[in-house]
Short mmCIF file of C-alpha atoms and ligand atoms in Angstrom, two decimals:
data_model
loop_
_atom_site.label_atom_id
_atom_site.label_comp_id
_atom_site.label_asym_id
_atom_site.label_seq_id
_atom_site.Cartn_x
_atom_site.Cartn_y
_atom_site.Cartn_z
CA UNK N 1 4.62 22.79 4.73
CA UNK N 2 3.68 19.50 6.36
CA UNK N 3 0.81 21.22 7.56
CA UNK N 4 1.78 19.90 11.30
CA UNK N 5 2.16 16.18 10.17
CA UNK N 6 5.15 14.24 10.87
CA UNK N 7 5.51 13.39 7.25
CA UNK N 8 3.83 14.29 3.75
CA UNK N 9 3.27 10.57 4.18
CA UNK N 10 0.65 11.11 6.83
CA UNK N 11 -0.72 14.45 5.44
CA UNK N 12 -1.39 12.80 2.29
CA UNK N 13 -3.41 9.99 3.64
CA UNK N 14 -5.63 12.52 5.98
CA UNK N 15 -6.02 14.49 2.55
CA UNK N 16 -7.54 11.89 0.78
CA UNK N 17 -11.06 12.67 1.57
CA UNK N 18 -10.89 16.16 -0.32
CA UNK N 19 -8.54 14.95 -2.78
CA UNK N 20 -11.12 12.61 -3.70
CA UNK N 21 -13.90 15.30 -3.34
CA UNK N 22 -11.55 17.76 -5.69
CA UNK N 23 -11.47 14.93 -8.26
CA UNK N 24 -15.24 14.25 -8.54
CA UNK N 25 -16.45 18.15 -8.09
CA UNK N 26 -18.05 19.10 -11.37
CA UNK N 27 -18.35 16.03 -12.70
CA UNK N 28 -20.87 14.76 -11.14
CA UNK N 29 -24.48 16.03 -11.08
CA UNK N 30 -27.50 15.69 -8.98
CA UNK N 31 -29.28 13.21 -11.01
CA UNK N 32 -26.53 10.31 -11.56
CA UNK N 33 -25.32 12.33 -14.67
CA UNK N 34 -21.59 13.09 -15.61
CA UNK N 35 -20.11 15.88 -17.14
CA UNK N 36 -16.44 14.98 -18.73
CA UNK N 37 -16.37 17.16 -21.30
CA UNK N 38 -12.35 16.60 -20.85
CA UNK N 39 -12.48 13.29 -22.77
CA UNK N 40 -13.05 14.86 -26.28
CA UNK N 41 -13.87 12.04 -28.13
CA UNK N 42 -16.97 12.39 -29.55
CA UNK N 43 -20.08 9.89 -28.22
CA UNK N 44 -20.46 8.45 -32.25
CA UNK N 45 -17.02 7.24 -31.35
CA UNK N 46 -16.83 6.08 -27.88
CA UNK N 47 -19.75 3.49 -29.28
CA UNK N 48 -17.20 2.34 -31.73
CA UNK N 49 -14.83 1.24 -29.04
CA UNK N 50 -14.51 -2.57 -29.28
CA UNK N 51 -12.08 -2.87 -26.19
CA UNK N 52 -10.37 -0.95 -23.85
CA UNK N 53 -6.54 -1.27 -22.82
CA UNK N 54 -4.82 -0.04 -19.77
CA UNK N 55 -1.07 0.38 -19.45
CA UNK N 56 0.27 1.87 -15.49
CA UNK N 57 3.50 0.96 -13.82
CA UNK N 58 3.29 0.24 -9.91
CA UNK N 59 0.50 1.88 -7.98
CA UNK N 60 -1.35 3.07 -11.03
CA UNK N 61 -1.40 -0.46 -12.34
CA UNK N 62 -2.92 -1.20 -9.46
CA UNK N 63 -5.36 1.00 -9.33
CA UNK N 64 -6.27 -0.17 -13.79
CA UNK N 65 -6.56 -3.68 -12.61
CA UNK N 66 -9.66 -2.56 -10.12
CA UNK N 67 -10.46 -0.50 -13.34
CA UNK N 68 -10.76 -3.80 -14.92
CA UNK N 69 -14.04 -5.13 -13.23
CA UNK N 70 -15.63 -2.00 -13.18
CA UNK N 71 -15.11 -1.38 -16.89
CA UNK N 72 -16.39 -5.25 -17.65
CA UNK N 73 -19.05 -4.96 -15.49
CA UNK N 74 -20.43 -1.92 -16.26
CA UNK N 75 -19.54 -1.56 -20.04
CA UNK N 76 -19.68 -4.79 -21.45
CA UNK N 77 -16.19 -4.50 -23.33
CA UNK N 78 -12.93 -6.33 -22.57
CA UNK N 79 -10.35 -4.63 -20.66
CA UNK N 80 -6.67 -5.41 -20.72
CA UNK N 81 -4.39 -3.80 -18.15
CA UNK N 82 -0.73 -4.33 -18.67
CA UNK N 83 2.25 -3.31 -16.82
CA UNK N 84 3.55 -0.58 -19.20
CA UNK N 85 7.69 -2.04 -19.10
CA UNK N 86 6.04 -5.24 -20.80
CA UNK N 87 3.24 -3.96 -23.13
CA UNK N 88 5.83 -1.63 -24.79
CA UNK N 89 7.70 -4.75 -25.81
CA UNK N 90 4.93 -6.59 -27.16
CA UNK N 91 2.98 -6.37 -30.61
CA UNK N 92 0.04 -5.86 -28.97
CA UNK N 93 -3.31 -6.19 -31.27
CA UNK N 94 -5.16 -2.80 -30.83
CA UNK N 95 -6.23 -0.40 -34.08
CA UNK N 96 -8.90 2.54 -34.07
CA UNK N 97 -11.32 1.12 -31.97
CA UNK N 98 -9.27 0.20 -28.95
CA UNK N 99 -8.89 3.16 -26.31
CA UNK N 100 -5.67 3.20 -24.50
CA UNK N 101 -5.98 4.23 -21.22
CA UNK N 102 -2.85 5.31 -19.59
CA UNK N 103 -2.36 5.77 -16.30
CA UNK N 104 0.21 7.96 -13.92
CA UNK N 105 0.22 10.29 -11.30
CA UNK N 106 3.70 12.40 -12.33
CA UNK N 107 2.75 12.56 -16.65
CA UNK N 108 6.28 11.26 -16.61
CA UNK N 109 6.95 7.73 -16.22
CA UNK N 110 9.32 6.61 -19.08
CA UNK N 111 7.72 2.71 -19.26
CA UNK N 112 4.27 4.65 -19.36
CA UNK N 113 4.92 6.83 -21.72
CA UNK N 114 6.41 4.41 -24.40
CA UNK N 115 3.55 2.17 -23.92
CA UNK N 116 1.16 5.27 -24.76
CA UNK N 117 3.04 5.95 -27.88
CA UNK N 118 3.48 1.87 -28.85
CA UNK N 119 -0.32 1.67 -28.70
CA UNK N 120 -1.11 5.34 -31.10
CA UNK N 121 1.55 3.91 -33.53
CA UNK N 122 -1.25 0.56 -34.07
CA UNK N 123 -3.74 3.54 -34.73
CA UNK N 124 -5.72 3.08 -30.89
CA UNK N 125 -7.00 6.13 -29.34
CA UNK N 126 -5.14 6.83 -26.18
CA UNK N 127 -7.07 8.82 -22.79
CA UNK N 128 -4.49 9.86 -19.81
CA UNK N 129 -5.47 9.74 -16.39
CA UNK N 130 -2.64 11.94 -14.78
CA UNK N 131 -1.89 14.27 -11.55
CA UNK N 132 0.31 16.47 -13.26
CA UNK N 133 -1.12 19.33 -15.59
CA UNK N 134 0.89 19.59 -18.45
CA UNK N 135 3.27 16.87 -18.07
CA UNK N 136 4.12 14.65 -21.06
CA UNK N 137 1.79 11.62 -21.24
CA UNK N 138 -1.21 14.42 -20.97
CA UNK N 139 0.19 16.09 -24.01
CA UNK N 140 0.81 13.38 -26.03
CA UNK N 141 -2.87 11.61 -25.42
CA UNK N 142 -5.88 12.39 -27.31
CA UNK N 143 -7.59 13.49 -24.37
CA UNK N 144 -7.02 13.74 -20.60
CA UNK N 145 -8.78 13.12 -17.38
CA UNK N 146 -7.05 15.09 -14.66
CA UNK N 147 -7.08 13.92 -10.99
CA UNK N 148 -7.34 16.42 -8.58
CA UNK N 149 -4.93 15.24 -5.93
CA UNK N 150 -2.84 18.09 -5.70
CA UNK N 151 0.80 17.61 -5.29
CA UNK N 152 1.87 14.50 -3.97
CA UNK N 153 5.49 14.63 -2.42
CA UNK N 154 5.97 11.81 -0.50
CA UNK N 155 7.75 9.18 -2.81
CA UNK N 156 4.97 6.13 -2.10
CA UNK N 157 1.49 7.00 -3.84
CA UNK N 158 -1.38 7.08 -1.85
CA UNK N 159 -3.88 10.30 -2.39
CA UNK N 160 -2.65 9.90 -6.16
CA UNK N 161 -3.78 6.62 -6.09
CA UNK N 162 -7.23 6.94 -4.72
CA UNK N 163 -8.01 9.53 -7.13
CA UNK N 164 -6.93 7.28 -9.84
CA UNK N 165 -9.23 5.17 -8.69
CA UNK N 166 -12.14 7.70 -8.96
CA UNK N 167 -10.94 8.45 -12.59
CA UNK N 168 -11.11 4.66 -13.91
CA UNK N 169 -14.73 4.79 -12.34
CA UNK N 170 -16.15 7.76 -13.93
CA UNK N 171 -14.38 6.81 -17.67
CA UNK N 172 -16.58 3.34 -17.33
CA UNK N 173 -19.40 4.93 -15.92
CA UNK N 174 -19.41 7.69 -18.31
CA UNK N 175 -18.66 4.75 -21.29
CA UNK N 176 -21.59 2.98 -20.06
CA UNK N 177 -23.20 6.00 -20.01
CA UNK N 178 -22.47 7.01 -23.53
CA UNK N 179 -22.32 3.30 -24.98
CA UNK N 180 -25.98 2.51 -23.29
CA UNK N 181 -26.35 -0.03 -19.75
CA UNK N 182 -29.10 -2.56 -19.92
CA UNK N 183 -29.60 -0.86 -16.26
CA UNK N 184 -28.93 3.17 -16.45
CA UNK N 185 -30.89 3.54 -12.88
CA UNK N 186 -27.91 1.04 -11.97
CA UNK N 187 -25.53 3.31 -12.96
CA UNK N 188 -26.74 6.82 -11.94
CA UNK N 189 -27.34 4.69 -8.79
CA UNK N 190 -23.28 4.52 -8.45
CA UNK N 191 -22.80 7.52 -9.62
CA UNK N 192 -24.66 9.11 -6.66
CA UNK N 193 -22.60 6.63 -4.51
CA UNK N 194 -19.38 7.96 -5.27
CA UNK N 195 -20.48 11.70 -3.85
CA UNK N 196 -20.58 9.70 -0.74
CA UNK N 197 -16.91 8.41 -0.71
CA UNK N 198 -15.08 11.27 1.12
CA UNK N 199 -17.32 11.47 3.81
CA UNK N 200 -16.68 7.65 3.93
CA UNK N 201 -12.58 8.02 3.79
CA UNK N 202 -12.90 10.24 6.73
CA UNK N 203 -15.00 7.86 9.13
CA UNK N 204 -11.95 4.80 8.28
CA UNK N 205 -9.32 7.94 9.01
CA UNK N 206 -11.17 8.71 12.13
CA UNK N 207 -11.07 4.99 13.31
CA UNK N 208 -7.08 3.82 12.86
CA UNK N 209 -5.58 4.43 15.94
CA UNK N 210 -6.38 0.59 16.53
CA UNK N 211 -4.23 -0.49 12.74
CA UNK N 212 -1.74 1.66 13.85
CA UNK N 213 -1.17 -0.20 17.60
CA UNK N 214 -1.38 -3.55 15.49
CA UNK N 215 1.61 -2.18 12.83
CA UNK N 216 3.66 -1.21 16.34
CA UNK N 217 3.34 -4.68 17.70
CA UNK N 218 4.53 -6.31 13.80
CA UNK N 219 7.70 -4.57 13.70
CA UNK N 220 9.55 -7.36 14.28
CA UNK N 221 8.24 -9.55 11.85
CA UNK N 222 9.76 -11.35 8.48
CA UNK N 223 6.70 -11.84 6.38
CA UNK N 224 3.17 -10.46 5.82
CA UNK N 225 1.47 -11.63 3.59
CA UNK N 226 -1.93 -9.91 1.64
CA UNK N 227 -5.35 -12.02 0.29
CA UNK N 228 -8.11 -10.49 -1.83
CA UNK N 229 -10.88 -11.35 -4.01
CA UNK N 230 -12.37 -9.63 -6.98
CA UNK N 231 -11.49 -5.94 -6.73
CA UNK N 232 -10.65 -7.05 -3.08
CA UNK N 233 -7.10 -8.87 -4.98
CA UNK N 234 -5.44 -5.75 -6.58
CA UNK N 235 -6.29 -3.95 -3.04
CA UNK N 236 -4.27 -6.91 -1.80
CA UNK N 237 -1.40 -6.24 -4.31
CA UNK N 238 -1.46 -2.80 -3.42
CA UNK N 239 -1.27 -3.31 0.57
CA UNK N 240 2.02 -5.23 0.12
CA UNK N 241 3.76 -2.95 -2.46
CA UNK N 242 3.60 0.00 0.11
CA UNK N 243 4.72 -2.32 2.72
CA UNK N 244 7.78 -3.23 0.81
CA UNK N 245 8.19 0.46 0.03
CA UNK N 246 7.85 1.49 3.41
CA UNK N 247 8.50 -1.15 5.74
CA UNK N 248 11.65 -2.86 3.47
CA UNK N 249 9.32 -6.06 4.76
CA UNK N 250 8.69 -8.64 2.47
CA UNK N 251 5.34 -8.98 1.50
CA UNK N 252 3.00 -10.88 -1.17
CA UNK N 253 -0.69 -10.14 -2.32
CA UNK N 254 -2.37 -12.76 -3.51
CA UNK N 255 -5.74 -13.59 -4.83
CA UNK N 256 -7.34 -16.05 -2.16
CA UNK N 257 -8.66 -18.28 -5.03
CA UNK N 258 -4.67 -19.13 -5.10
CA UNK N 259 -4.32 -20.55 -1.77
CA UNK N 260 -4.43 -24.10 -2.52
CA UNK N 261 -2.23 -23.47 -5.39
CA UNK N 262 1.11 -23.07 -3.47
CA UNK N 263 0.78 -19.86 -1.85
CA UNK N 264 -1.01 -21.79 1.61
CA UNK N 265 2.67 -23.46 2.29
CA UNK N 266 3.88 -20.23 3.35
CA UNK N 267 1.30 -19.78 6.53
CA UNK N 268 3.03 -21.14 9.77
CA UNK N 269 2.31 -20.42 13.21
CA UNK N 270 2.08 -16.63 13.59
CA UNK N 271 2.77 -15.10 10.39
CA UNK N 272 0.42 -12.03 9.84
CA UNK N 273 -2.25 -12.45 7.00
CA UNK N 274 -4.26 -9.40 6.35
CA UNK N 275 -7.49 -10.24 4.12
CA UNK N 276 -9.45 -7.87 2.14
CA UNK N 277 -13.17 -9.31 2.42
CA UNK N 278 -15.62 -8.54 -0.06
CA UNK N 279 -19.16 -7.00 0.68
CA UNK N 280 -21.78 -9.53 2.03
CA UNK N 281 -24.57 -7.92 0.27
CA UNK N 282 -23.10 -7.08 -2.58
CA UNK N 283 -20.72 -10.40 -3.11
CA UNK N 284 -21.89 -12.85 -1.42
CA UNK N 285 -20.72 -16.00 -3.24
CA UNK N 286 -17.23 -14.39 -3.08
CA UNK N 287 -17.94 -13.44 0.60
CA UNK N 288 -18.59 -17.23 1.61
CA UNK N 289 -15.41 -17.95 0.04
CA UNK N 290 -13.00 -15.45 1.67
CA UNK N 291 -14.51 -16.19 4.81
CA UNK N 292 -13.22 -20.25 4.28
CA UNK N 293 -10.01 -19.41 3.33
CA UNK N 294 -9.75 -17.28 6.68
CA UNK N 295 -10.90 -20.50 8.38
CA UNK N 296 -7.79 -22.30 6.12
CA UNK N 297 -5.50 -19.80 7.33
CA UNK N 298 -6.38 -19.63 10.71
CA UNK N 299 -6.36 -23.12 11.59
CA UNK N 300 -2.79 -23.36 10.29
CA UNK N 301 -1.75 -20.54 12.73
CA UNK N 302 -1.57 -17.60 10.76
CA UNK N 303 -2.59 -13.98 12.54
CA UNK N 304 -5.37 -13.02 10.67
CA UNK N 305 -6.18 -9.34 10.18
CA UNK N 306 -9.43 -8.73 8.57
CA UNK N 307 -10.53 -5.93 6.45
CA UNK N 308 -14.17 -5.80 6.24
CA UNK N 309 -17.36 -4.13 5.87
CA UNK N 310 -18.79 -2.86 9.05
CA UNK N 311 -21.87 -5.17 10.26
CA UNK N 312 -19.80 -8.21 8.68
CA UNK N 313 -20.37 -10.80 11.88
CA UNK N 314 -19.59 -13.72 10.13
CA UNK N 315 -16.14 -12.74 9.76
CA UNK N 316 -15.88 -12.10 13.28
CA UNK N 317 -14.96 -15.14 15.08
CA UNK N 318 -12.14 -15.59 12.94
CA UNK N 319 -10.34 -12.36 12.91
CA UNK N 320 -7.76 -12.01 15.09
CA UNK N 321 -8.28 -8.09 14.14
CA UNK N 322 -10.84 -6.85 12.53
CA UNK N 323 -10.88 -3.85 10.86
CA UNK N 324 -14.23 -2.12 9.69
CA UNK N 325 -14.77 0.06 6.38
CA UNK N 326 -18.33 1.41 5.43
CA UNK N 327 -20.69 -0.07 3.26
CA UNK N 328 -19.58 1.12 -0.91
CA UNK N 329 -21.33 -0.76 -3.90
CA UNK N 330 -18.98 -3.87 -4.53
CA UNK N 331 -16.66 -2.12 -6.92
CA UNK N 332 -16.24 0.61 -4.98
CA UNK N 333 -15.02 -0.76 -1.95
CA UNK N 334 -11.14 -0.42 -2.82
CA UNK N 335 -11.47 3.78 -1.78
CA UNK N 336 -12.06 2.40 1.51
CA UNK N 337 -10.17 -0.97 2.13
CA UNK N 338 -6.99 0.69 0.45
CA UNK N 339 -6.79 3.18 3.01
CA UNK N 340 -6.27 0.83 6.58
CA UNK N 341 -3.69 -0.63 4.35
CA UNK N 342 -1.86 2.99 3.52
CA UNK N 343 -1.86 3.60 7.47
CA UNK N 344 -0.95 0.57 8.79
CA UNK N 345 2.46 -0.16 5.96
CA UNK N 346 3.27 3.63 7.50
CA UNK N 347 2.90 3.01 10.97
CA UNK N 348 4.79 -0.24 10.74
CA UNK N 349 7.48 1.16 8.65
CA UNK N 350 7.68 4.40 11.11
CA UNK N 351 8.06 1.55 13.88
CA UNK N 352 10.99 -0.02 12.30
CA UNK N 353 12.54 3.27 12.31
CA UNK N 354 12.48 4.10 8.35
CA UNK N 355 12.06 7.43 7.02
CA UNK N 356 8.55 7.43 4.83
CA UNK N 357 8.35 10.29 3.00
CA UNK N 358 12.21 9.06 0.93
CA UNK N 359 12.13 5.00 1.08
CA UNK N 360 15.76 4.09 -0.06
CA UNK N 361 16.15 3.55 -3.41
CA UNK N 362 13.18 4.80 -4.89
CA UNK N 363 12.41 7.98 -6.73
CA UNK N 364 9.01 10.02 -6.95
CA UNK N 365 9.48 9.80 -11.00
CA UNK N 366 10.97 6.81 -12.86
CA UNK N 367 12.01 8.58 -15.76
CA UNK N 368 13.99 5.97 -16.99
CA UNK N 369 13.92 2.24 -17.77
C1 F6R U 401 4.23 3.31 -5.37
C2 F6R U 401 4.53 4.31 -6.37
C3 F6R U 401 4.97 3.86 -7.70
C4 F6R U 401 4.26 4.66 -8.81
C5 F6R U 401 4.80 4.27 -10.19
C6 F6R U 401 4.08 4.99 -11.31
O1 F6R U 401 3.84 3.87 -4.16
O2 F6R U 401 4.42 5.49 -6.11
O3 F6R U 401 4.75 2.48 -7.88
O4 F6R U 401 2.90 4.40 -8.73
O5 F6R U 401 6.17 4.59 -10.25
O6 F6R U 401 4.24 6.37 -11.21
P1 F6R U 401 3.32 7.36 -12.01
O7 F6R U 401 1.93 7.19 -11.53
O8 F6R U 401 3.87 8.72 -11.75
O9 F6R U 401 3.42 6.96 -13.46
#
């Protein structure tokens, strides 16, 4: 059933290409349009939206916070993303013209689900992005965009989360779409991007033998800690959660603008620092930036392991590894930085002699509090 992987772990990752394919297939069409006639709101009403909230708990929150920049940028309306377990305490200010996007892979998540219901009881409209046909938060949402992932049975997220990702970016597109872009060759411009994604999951896949040697060598290490930028941050916070899951390492994302702000005290001679560096073309204010705070870094001893895009030769001379990813449009980019990050918490965790697929202590579905 593992398909002649070692662990659903693995098979999941290597599936991420088509899971990604399966979750953009009819939705997409040759000219940059999209076709979601799953979100049944009607287009009168999606212009009437005045801000969007999203609600997620662990790797789904993750993947709303890159949601975030894409809806912002792309839309025009503010975005909120909440963890769920905090929003569903809160008197949140949202009525008939916020949509409530909530996101999770199982339809199940208790924290999820209460924030979903908490946000139709102040009248907002609520969407679901979810894995699971039929589950709850699905049936209790005004409309649903399903993820074609198929199942996902190791406990740490990683095809669900991809797909998740393609989700958040075809709701904004298809808002901006619907609402009207002061650049709609822009956006059928991304649109055609995104049919290129799998075939750009599968050239990173093909390359980590080297991420893998590097995880083998870190086994013994304390600390590793995670930088990004922009949508380059939440990648970040993502990389270290599935090390903790996997590894049982401790490990911190921050955003690199945070450095100076206490998290810098931490680097000593040798600690690992992977960085998530934005596009040069496509951010290249935030791109001069990263690149200094490798430089910071670096001179105070850390290891640095660099994530960036392939051609990126300004990064090189201070990479102690370099990984490459291929070129995406700037908001794009976390479908291919996420996954070096999936493979190497694996292989380091697989090191240390932990069994991936069940992490102690964790459960696929947190079903309750
Ligand atoms: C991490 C992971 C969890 C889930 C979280 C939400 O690898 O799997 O953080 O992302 O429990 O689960 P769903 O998406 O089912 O609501």
């Amino acid at each position: 059933e593992k398909g002649g992987y070692p662990s659903f772990m693995l098979k999941e990752i290597a599936e991420q290409p088509r899971a990604v394919a399966d979750t953009l297939l009819g939705r997409i069409g040759p000219e940059g349009t999209l076709t979601l006639d799953e979100i049944r709101i009607p287009a009168r009403e999606l212009r009437e939206i005045d801000k969007v909230v999203i609600v997620a708990c662990g790797t789904a929150f993750h993947s709303g916070l890159i949601a975030k920049y894409a809806i912002e940028h792309w839309t025009r309306l503010p975005c909120e993303v909440e963890l769920a377990s905090e929003f569903r305490y809160r008197d949140p200010i949202l009525d008939a013209r916020s949509l409530t996007v909530a996101i999770s892979q199982s339809g199940e998540t208790m924290d999820t689900l209460m924030a979903l219901r908490h946000a139709r009881e102040q009248g907002s409209r609520v969407l679901a992005i979810c894995n699971t046909n039929g589950s709850t938060i699905p049936r209790e949402s005004d409309a649903v965009l399903y993820t074609h992932a198929g199942p996902e049975i190791a406990v740490a997220s990683t095809k669900a989360f991809l797909t998740q990702l393609v989700a958040c970016y075809l709701v904004a597109l298809y808002l901006a779409q619907a609402r009207g872009n002061k650049d709609p060759e822009g956006i059928r411009s991304v649109i055609r991007d995104l049919a290129g994604v799998p075939g750009a999951i599968e050239r990173v896949l093909a390359g980590m033998e080297p991420v893998r040697e590097l995880a083998r060598s870190l086994a013994d290490q304390d600390t590793v800690l995670f930088l990004g930028r922009h949508v380059g941050y939440p990648v970040a916070l993502e990389g270290a959660l599935k090390l903790k899951e996997l590894a049982y390492m401790h490990a911190e994302g921050f955003a690199a603008g945070e450095l100076k702000h206490g998290p810098i005290a931490l680097v000593d001679r040798g600690l690992p620092v992977v960085v998530v560096v934005p596009s040069p073309q496509g951010e290249p204010l935030l791109h001069g930036k990263i690149v200094s705070n490798i430089q910071e870094i670096r001179a105070r001893g850390a290891r640095t392991v660099v994530i960036a895009q392939e051609g990126d030769t300004e990064v090189v001379p201070y990479a102690d590894h370099l990984i490459s990813v291929p070129a995406t449009p700037a908001l794009l980019q976390p479908l291919v930085t996420t996954v070096p990050l999936q493979v190497f918490a694996c292989a380091l965790a697989t090191a240390r002699g932990n069994e991936v697929d069940q992490p102690r202590n964790l459960a696929k579905s947190v079903t309750v509090e």
